[in-house]
Amino acid sequence: MNNDSGDDAVWQTALDWLMREHEKTLSDADREVFQAWLADSPQHRRVFHEAEQLWLLTGLIPRSDERS
């Protein structure tokens, strides 16, 4: 994981989306905003994936196939 870009706002937004996604089911409107954010920049997708991998590795969130 590499956050050399110094763009802490992108990292924080990725973490916010990750937490929201796993704390509750996103509404259709929220999911559209999230998908638009991911599509807005390759960096957004990369940082979100890194955040998700970090959480998976630490055991803080279950894998998608383990969620009910």
N, C-alpha and C. Protein backbone atom coordinates (compact mmCIF):
# COMPACT_ATOMS: atom_id res chain seq x y z
N MET A 1 0.83 -1.17 0.00
CA MET A 1 0.00 0.00 0.00
C MET A 1 0.87 1.23 0.00
N ASN A 2 0.53 2.12 -0.88
CA ASN A 2 1.39 3.28 -1.05
C ASN A 2 0.52 4.52 -1.16
N ASN A 3 0.67 5.43 -0.22
CA ASN A 3 -0.08 6.67 -0.23
C ASN A 3 0.87 7.83 -0.43
N ASP A 4 1.86 7.64 -1.32
CA ASP A 4 2.85 8.69 -1.56
C ASP A 4 2.28 9.93 -2.22
N SER A 5 1.09 9.83 -2.78
CA SER A 5 0.50 10.98 -3.46
C SER A 5 0.24 12.12 -2.48
N GLY A 6 0.17 11.83 -1.22
CA GLY A 6 -0.10 12.86 -0.24
C GLY A 6 -1.54 13.30 -0.23
N ASP A 7 -2.38 12.62 -0.96
CA ASP A 7 -3.78 13.02 -1.04
C ASP A 7 -4.58 12.31 0.04
N ASP A 8 -4.46 12.85 1.25
CA ASP A 8 -5.15 12.26 2.39
C ASP A 8 -6.66 12.32 2.24
N ALA A 9 -7.16 13.31 1.52
CA ALA A 9 -8.61 13.43 1.33
C ALA A 9 -9.16 12.23 0.57
N VAL A 10 -8.45 11.76 -0.43
CA VAL A 10 -8.90 10.59 -1.20
C VAL A 10 -8.89 9.36 -0.30
N TRP A 11 -7.82 9.20 0.46
CA TRP A 11 -7.74 8.06 1.38
C TRP A 11 -8.87 8.11 2.40
N GLN A 12 -9.14 9.28 2.97
CA GLN A 12 -10.21 9.41 3.96
C GLN A 12 -11.57 9.12 3.34
N THR A 13 -11.79 9.61 2.13
CA THR A 13 -13.06 9.35 1.45
C THR A 13 -13.23 7.86 1.19
N ALA A 14 -12.16 7.20 0.77
CA ALA A 14 -12.22 5.75 0.54
C ALA A 14 -12.57 5.02 1.84
N LEU A 15 -11.94 5.40 2.93
CA LEU A 15 -12.24 4.78 4.22
C LEU A 15 -13.68 5.05 4.64
N ASP A 16 -14.15 6.27 4.42
CA ASP A 16 -15.53 6.60 4.76
C ASP A 16 -16.52 5.72 3.99
N TRP A 17 -16.28 5.57 2.67
CA TRP A 17 -17.15 4.72 1.86
C TRP A 17 -17.08 3.27 2.34
N LEU A 18 -15.89 2.81 2.64
CA LEU A 18 -15.72 1.44 3.09
C LEU A 18 -16.49 1.20 4.38
N MET A 19 -16.36 2.09 5.33
CA MET A 19 -17.08 1.95 6.60
C MET A 19 -18.58 2.02 6.40
N ARG A 20 -19.03 2.96 5.58
CA ARG A 20 -20.47 3.08 5.33
C ARG A 20 -21.01 1.82 4.67
N GLU A 21 -20.26 1.29 3.73
CA GLU A 21 -20.69 0.11 2.99
C GLU A 21 -20.81 -1.10 3.92
N HIS A 22 -19.95 -1.20 4.92
CA HIS A 22 -19.95 -2.36 5.78
C HIS A 22 -20.73 -2.18 7.07
N GLU A 23 -21.08 -0.96 7.42
CA GLU A 23 -21.88 -0.72 8.61
C GLU A 23 -23.37 -0.85 8.32
N LYS A 24 -23.76 -0.53 7.10
CA LYS A 24 -25.17 -0.59 6.73
C LYS A 24 -25.28 -0.75 5.22
N THR A 25 -26.44 -1.11 4.78
CA THR A 25 -26.67 -1.23 3.34
C THR A 25 -26.83 0.18 2.78
N LEU A 26 -26.10 0.47 1.73
CA LEU A 26 -26.21 1.78 1.09
C LEU A 26 -27.52 1.88 0.33
N SER A 27 -28.12 3.04 0.37
CA SER A 27 -29.31 3.28 -0.44
C SER A 27 -28.91 3.29 -1.91
N ASP A 28 -29.89 3.20 -2.78
CA ASP A 28 -29.60 3.25 -4.22
C ASP A 28 -28.91 4.56 -4.58
N ALA A 29 -29.36 5.66 -3.97
CA ALA A 29 -28.76 6.97 -4.26
C ALA A 29 -27.31 7.01 -3.77
N ASP A 30 -27.06 6.49 -2.57
CA ASP A 30 -25.69 6.45 -2.04
C ASP A 30 -24.80 5.58 -2.92
N ARG A 31 -25.32 4.44 -3.35
CA ARG A 31 -24.54 3.54 -4.19
C ARG A 31 -24.18 4.22 -5.51
N GLU A 32 -25.11 5.00 -6.07
CA GLU A 32 -24.82 5.73 -7.31
C GLU A 32 -23.72 6.77 -7.08
N VAL A 33 -23.76 7.47 -5.96
CA VAL A 33 -22.73 8.46 -5.64
C VAL A 33 -21.38 7.76 -5.45
N PHE A 34 -21.40 6.63 -4.76
CA PHE A 34 -20.17 5.86 -4.55
C PHE A 34 -19.60 5.37 -5.88
N GLN A 35 -20.44 4.81 -6.74
CA GLN A 35 -19.97 4.33 -8.04
C GLN A 35 -19.43 5.48 -8.89
N ALA A 36 -20.06 6.64 -8.80
CA ALA A 36 -19.58 7.81 -9.54
C ALA A 36 -18.22 8.25 -9.00
N TRP A 37 -18.05 8.20 -7.68
CA TRP A 37 -16.76 8.56 -7.09
C TRP A 37 -15.67 7.60 -7.56
N LEU A 38 -15.97 6.31 -7.57
CA LEU A 38 -14.99 5.32 -8.06
C LEU A 38 -14.64 5.57 -9.53
N ALA A 39 -15.64 5.89 -10.34
CA ALA A 39 -15.43 6.09 -11.77
C ALA A 39 -14.73 7.40 -12.08
N ASP A 40 -14.74 8.32 -11.14
CA ASP A 40 -14.17 9.64 -11.35
C ASP A 40 -12.66 9.63 -11.56
N SER A 41 -11.98 8.63 -10.98
CA SER A 41 -10.52 8.64 -11.02
C SER A 41 -9.96 7.24 -10.79
N PRO A 42 -8.96 6.86 -11.55
CA PRO A 42 -8.28 5.59 -11.26
C PRO A 42 -7.69 5.58 -9.84
N GLN A 43 -7.27 6.74 -9.37
CA GLN A 43 -6.73 6.83 -8.01
C GLN A 43 -7.81 6.46 -6.98
N HIS A 44 -9.05 6.89 -7.20
CA HIS A 44 -10.13 6.56 -6.27
C HIS A 44 -10.30 5.04 -6.18
N ARG A 45 -10.34 4.39 -7.35
CA ARG A 45 -10.50 2.93 -7.37
C ARG A 45 -9.32 2.24 -6.68
N ARG A 46 -8.12 2.71 -6.97
CA ARG A 46 -6.92 2.10 -6.40
C ARG A 46 -6.90 2.26 -4.88
N VAL A 47 -7.16 3.46 -4.40
CA VAL A 47 -7.11 3.72 -2.96
C VAL A 47 -8.23 2.96 -2.25
N PHE A 48 -9.41 2.90 -2.85
CA PHE A 48 -10.50 2.14 -2.22
C PHE A 48 -10.11 0.67 -2.12
N HIS A 49 -9.55 0.12 -3.19
CA HIS A 49 -9.12 -1.28 -3.18
C HIS A 49 -8.06 -1.50 -2.10
N GLU A 50 -7.11 -0.59 -1.98
CA GLU A 50 -6.09 -0.71 -0.94
C GLU A 50 -6.71 -0.68 0.45
N ALA A 51 -7.65 0.21 0.67
CA ALA A 51 -8.31 0.30 1.97
C ALA A 51 -9.08 -0.99 2.27
N GLU A 52 -9.76 -1.50 1.27
CA GLU A 52 -10.52 -2.73 1.45
C GLU A 52 -9.59 -3.91 1.76
N GLN A 53 -8.46 -3.99 1.06
CA GLN A 53 -7.49 -5.06 1.32
C GLN A 53 -6.92 -4.94 2.74
N LEU A 54 -6.63 -3.73 3.16
CA LEU A 54 -6.12 -3.52 4.51
C LEU A 54 -7.12 -4.01 5.55
N TRP A 55 -8.38 -3.65 5.37
CA TRP A 55 -9.40 -4.08 6.31
C TRP A 55 -9.57 -5.59 6.29
N LEU A 56 -9.53 -6.19 5.11
CA LEU A 56 -9.62 -7.66 5.03
C LEU A 56 -8.46 -8.33 5.74
N LEU A 57 -7.25 -7.80 5.54
CA LEU A 57 -6.07 -8.39 6.16
C LEU A 57 -6.09 -8.28 7.68
N THR A 58 -6.67 -7.22 8.18
CA THR A 58 -6.73 -7.04 9.64
C THR A 58 -7.92 -7.75 10.25
N GLY A 59 -8.79 -8.30 9.41
CA GLY A 59 -9.95 -9.01 9.91
C GLY A 59 -11.07 -8.12 10.39
N LEU A 60 -11.02 -6.85 10.04
CA LEU A 60 -12.04 -5.92 10.51
C LEU A 60 -13.35 -6.05 9.73
N ILE A 61 -13.29 -6.55 8.52
CA ILE A 61 -14.50 -6.76 7.75
C ILE A 61 -14.47 -8.17 7.18
N PRO A 62 -15.63 -8.79 7.07
CA PRO A 62 -15.66 -10.12 6.46
C PRO A 62 -15.52 -10.02 4.95
N ARG A 63 -15.04 -11.12 4.34
CA ARG A 63 -15.01 -11.17 2.88
C ARG A 63 -16.44 -11.09 2.37
N SER A 64 -16.61 -10.65 1.14
CA SER A 64 -17.95 -10.47 0.58
C SER A 64 -18.75 -11.76 0.59
N ASP A 65 -18.11 -12.91 0.43
CA ASP A 65 -18.83 -14.17 0.44
C ASP A 65 -19.21 -14.63 1.84
N GLU A 66 -18.72 -13.94 2.87
CA GLU A 66 -19.07 -14.26 4.26
C GLU A 66 -20.17 -13.35 4.80
N ARG A 67 -20.47 -12.29 4.07
CA ARG A 67 -21.51 -11.35 4.55
C ARG A 67 -22.88 -11.96 4.30
N SER A 68 -23.80 -11.67 5.19
CA SER A 68 -25.16 -12.18 5.02
C SER A 68 -26.03 -11.23 4.25
